Coordinates of C-alpha atoms and ligand atoms in Angstrom, one line a residue:
X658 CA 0.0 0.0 0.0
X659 CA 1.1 3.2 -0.5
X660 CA 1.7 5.3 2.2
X661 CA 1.8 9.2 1.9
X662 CA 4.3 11.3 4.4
X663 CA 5.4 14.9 3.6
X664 CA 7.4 17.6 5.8
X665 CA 6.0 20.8 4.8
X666 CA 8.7 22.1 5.6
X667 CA 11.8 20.4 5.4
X668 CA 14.8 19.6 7.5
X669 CA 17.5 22.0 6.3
X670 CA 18.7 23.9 9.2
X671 CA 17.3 20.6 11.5
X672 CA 19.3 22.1 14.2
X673 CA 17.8 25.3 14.5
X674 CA 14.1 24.4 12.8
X675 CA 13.1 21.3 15.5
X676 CA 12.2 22.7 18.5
X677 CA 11.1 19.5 19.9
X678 CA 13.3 17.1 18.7
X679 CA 15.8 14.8 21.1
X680 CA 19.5 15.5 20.5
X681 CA 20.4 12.2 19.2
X682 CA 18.2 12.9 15.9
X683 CA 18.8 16.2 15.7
X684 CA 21.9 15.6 12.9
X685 CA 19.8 13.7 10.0
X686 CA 16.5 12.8 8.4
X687 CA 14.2 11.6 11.0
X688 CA 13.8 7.9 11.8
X689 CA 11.6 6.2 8.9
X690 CA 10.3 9.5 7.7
X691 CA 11.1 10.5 3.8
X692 CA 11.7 13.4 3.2
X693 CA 10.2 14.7 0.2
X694 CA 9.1 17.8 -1.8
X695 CA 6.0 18.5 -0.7
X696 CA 3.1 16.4 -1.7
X697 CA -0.4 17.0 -1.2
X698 CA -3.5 15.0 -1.3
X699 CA -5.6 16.1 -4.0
X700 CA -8.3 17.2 -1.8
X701 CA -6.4 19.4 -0.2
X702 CA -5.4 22.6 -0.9
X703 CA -1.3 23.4 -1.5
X704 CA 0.2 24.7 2.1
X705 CA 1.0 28.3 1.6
X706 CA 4.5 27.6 2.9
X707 CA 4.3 29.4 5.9
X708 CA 6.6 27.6 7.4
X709 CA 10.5 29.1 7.8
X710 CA 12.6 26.5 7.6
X711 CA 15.5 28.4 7.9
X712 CA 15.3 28.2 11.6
X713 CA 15.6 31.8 11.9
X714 CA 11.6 32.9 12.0
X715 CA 8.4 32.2 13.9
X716 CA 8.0 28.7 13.0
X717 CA 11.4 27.6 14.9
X718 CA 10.5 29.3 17.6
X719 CA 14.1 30.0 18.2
X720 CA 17.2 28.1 18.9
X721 CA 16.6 24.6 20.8
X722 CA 18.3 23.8 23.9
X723 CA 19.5 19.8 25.0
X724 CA 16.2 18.6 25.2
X725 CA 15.1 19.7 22.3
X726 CA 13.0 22.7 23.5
X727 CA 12.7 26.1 22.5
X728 CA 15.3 28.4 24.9
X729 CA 12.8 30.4 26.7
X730 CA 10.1 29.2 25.3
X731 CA 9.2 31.7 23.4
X732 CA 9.5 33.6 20.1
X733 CA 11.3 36.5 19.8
X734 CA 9.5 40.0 20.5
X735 CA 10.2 41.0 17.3
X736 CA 8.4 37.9 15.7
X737 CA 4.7 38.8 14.5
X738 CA 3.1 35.3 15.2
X739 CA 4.2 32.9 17.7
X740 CA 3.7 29.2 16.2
X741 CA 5.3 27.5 19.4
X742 CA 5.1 27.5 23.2
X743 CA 7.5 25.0 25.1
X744 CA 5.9 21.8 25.5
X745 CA 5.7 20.5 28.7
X746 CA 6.0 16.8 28.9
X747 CA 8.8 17.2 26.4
X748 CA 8.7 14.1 23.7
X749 CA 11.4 11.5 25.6
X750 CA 10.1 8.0 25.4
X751 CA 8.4 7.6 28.9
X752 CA 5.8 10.2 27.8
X753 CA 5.4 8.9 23.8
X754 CA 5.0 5.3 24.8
X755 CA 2.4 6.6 27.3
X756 CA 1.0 8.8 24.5
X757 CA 1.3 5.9 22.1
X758 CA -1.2 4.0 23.5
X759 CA -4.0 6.2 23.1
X760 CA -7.1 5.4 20.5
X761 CA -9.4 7.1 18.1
X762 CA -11.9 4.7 20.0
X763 CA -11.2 6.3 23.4
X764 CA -10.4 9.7 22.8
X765 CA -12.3 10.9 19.3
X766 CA -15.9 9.0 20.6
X767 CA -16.9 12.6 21.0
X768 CA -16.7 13.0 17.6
X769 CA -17.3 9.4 16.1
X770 CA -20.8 11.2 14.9
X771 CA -19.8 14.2 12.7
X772 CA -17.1 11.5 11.1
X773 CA -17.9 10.1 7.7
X774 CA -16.1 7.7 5.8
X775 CA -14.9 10.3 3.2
X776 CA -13.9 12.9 5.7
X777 CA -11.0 15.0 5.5
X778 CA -9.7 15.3 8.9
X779 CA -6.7 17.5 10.4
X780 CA -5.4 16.1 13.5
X781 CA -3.4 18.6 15.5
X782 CA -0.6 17.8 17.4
X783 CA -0.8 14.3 17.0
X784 CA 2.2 13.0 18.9
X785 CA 2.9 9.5 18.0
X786 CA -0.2 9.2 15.7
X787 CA -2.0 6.3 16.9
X788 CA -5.0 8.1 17.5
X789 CA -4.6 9.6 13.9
X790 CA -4.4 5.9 12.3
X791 CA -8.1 5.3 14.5
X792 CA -9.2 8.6 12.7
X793 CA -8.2 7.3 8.9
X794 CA -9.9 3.8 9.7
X795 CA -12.8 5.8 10.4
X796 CA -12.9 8.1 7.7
X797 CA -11.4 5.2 5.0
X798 CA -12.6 6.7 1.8
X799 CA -11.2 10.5 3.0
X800 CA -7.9 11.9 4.6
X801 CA -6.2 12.5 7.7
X802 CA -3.3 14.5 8.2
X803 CA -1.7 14.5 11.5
X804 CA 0.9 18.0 12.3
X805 CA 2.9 18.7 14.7
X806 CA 5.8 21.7 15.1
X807 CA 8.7 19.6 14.3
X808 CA 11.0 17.1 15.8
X809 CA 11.4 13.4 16.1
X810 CA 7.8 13.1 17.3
X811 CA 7.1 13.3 13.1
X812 CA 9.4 10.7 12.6
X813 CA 7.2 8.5 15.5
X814 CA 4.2 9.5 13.8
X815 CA 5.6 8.1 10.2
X816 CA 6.8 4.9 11.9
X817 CA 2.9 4.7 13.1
X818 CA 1.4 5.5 10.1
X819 CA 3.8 2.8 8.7
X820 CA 3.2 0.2 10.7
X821 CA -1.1 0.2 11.1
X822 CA -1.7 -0.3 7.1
X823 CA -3.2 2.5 6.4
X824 CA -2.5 4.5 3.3
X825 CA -4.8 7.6 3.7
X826 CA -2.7 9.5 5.9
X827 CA -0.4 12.7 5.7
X828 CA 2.0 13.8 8.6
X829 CA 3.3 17.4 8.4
X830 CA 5.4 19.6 10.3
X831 CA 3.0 22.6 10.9
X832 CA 1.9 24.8 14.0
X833 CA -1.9 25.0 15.1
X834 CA -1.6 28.6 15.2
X835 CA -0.5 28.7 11.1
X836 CA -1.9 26.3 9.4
X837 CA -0.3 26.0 6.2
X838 CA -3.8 25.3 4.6
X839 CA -6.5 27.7 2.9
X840 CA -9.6 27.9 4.6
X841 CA -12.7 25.5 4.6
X842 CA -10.0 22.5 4.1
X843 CA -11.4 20.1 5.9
X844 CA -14.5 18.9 7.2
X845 CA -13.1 17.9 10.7
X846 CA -10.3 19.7 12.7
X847 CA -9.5 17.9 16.0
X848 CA -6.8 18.1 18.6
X849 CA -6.5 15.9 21.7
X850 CA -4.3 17.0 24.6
X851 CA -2.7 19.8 22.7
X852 CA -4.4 23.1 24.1
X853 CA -3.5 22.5 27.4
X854 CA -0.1 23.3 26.4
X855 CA -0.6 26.5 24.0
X856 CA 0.1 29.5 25.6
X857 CA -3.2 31.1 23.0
X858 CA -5.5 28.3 23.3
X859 CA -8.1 30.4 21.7
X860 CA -6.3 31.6 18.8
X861 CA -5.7 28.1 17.7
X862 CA -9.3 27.0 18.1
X863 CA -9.7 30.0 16.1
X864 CA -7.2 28.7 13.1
X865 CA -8.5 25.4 13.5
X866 CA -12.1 26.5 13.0
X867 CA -10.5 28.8 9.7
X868 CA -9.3 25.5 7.6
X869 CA -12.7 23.9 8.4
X870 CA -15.6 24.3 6.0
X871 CA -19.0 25.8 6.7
X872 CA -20.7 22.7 8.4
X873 CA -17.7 21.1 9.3
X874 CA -16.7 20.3 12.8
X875 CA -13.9 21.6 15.1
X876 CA -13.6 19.4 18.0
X877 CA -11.4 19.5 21.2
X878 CA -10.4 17.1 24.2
X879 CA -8.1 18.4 27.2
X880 CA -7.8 16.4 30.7
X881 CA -8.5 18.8 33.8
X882 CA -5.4 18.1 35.8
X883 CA -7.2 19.4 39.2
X884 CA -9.1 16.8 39.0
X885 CA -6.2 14.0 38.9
X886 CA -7.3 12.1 42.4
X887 CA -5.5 9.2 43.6
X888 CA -6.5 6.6 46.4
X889 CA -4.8 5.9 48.7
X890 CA -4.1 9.9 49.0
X891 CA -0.4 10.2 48.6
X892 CA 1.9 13.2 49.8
X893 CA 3.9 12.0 46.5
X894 CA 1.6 12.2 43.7
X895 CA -0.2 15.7 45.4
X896 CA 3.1 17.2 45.3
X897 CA 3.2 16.1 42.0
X898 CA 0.1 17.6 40.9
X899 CA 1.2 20.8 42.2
X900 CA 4.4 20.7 40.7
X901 CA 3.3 19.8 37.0
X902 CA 1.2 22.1 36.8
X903 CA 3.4 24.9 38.4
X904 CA 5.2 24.0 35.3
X905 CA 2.5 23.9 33.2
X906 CA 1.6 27.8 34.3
X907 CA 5.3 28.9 34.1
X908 CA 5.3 27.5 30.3
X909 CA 2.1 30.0 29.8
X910 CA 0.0 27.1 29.6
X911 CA -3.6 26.0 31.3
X912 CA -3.0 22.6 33.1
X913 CA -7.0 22.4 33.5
X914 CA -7.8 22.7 30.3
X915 CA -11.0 20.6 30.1
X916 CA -12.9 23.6 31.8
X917 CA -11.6 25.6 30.1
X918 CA -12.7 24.6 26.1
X919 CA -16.3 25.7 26.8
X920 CA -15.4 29.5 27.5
X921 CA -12.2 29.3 24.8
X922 CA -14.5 28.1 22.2
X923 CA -16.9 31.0 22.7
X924 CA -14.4 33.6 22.5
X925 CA -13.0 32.1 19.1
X926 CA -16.2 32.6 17.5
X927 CA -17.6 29.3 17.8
X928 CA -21.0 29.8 20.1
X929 CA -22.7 26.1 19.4
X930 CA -20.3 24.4 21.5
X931 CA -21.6 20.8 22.6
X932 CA -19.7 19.9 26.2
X933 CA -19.3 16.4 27.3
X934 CA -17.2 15.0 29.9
X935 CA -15.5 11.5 30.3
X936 CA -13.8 10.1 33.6
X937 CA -10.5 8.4 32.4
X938 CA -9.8 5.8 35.5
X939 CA -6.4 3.4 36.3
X940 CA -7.1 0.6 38.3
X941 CA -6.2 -2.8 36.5
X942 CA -3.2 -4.4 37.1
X943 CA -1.5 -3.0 33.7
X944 CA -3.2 0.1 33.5
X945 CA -2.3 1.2 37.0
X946 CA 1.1 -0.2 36.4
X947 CA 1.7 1.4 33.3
X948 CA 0.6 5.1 34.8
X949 CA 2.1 5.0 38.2
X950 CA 5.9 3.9 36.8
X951 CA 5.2 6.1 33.2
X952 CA 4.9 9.3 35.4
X953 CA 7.9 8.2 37.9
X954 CA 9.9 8.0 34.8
X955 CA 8.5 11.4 33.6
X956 CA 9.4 12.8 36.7
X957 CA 12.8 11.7 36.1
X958 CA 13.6 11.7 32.6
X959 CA 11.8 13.9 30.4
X960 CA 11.3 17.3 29.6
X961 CA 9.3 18.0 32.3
X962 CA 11.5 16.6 35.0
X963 CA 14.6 19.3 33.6
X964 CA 12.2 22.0 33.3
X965 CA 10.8 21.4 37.0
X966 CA 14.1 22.4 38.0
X967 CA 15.1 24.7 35.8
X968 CA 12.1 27.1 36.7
X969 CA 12.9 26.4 40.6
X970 CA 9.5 24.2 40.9
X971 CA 11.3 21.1 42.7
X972 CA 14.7 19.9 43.3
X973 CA 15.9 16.8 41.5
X974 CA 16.4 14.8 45.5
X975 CA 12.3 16.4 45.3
X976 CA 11.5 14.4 42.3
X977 CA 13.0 11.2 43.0
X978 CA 10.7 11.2 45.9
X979 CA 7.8 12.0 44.0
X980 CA 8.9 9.0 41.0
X981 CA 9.2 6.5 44.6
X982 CA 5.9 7.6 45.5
X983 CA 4.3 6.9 42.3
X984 CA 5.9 3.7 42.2
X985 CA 4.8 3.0 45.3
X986 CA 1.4 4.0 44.2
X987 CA 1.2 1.7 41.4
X988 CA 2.3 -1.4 43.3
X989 CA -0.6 -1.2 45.7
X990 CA -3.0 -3.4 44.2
X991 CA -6.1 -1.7 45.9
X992 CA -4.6 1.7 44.0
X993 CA -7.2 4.0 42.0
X994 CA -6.8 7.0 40.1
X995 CA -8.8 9.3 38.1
X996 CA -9.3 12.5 36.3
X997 CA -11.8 14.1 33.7
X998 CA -11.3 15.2 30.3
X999 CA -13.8 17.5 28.6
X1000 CA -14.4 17.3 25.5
X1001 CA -15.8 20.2 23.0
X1002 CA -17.7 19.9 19.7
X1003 CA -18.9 22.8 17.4
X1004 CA -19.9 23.0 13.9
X1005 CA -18.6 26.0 11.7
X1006 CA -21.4 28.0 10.2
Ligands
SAM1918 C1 0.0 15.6 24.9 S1 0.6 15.5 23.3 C2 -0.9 14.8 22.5 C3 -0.5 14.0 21.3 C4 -1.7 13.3 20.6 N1 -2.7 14.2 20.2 C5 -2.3 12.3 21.6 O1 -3.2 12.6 22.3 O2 -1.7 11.2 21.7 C6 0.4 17.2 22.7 C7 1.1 17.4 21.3 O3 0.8 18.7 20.8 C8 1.9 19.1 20.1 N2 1.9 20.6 20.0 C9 2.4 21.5 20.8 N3 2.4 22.8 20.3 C10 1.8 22.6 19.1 C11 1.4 23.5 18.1 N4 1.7 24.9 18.2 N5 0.9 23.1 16.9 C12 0.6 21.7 16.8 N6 0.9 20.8 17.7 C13 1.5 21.3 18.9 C14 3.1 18.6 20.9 O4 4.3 18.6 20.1 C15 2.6 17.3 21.3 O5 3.0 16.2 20.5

């Protein structure tokens, strides 16, 4: 089968252009991705190569530091759009593999309704893609394409799309806040844990409601990380609540997202917002396993864990304690945790 995967923009200047990329990739062409001129799906429009792949611009969002994310975070003052905010959990393999094992069944039900099977979907942010793959199943006769800002996480996506046979999927390096597409694109724009890490939530759900066509659908799922509740209590796992999203904030960034969609929805100029909420719960053997040891190694080894530092949030003897603590958390077989997501879904008129 053939399988479709274009960088908008491409990799010269890597070292300055990935802003989220690990520093092992950062000299060549990512892992299983081709690099190729860009090639577009006939359905959709050309990108208008908005994207400066020079490194020097907007879309680089400055010079990356060892982690692969931006130095301060920001772009500089003198840049008219910013197109990328630090990203909190940072893209090291504790938090993709935990990303990784997400579904278009679990986390797109929202918007299984407004799907049809010749749909042409953009799915923002869309980490390792295997959400993105659920969403090309689903629309089989249309077209997904999955972006993200840059980095190795494209090269993740690729090996995805790659591996999960599907042939009707695009991955391009592109920011939410400029979209490289005209406008009335796509019938379905959706992003799944991505605005709780912008620092202008409501100027992407403003984009993403731009590329969609009258009667299509923008639709939007971020967790409420207040409402991340273990049992038993643990001094551990508050402290790291507190601290992520201390990070979170310092990053410019709303950790509680979920509340958050109704209100930013409404101030992008999308009134018809239909809110739903789902409880997402760990308490299985593998699922609380896989939680409680993914987030002691994320307090350890990722982005997060440096940036939690860096920023003065916790010392590094501080989150070895918290990583025992979740560890401790997840070998308690009479452990529960929860939180809730919510979930917003608007048609464009
Ligand atoms: C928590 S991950 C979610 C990934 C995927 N949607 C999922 O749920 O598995 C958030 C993703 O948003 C991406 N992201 C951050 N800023 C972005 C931007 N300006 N435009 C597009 N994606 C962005 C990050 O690189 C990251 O991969």
């Amino acid at each position: 089968m053939l399988l479709q995967f274009e960088l908008v923009a491409d990799f010269v200047g890597a070292d300055d252009s990935v802003v989220h990329g690990l520093e092992d990739l950062r000299s060549g062409s990512p892992r299983g991705v081709t690099t190729l001129p860009p090639m577009h799906h006939p359905s959709e429009p050309s990108p208008a190569s908005t994207i400066d792949a020079t490194g020097s611009g907007a879309a680089s969002g400055g010079q990356a530091d060892a982690l692969g994310e931006p130095a301060g975070g920001d772009v500089s003052p003198s840049s008219p759009v910013r197109t990328v905010d630090v990203y909190t959990h940072g893209h090291q393999p504790a938090a993709v593999a935990q990303h990784a094992r997400r579904t278009a069944e679990d986390c797109a039900a929202f918007a299984r309704d407004v799907i049809r099977p010749e749909s042409q979907i953009l799915d923002v942010g869309c980490g390792p893609a295997s959400i993105t793959v659920g969403l090309a199943r689903w629309a089989s006769d249309g077209h997904v394409t999955g972006i993200e800002p840059g980095g190795d996480i494209l090269a993740a996506a690729a090996d995805t799309v790659a591996g999960a046979s599907v042939a009707n999927v695009t991955i391009a390096e592109a920011s939410v806040y400029e979209l490289p597409y005209g406008d009335n694109a796509f019938d379905v724009a959706y992003a799944h844990q991505v605005c709780q890490h912008l620092s202008d939530p409501v100027t992407a759900i403003r984009e993403m409601a731009r590329v969609v066509r009258p009667g299509g659908w923008v639709a939007v799922r971020d967790s409420d990380y207040s409402t991340m509740q273990s049992y038993p209590s643990s001094e551990q796992i508050t402290r790291w609540r507190e601290v992520y999203r201390t990070v979170c904030r310092h990053n410019g960034a709303e950790p509680d997202a979920g509340r958050h969609l109704y209100a930013w929805f409404r101030e992008a100029g999308l009134p018809q917002v239909q809110m739903s909420g789902v409880v997402q719960q760990f308490w299985t053997d593998e699922t609380r396993q896989n939680w409680g040891c993914s987030w002691a190694e994320r307090c350890l080894h990722t982005a997060f864990a440096r940036q939690a530092v860096e920023y003065g949030c916790a010392t590094r003897d501080e989150l070895e304690w918290i990583a025992a603590g979740w560890r401790a958390w997840a070998d308690n077989p009479d452990a529960y945790f929860h939180y809730v997501h919510g979930q917003a879904l608007a048609q464009v008129v």
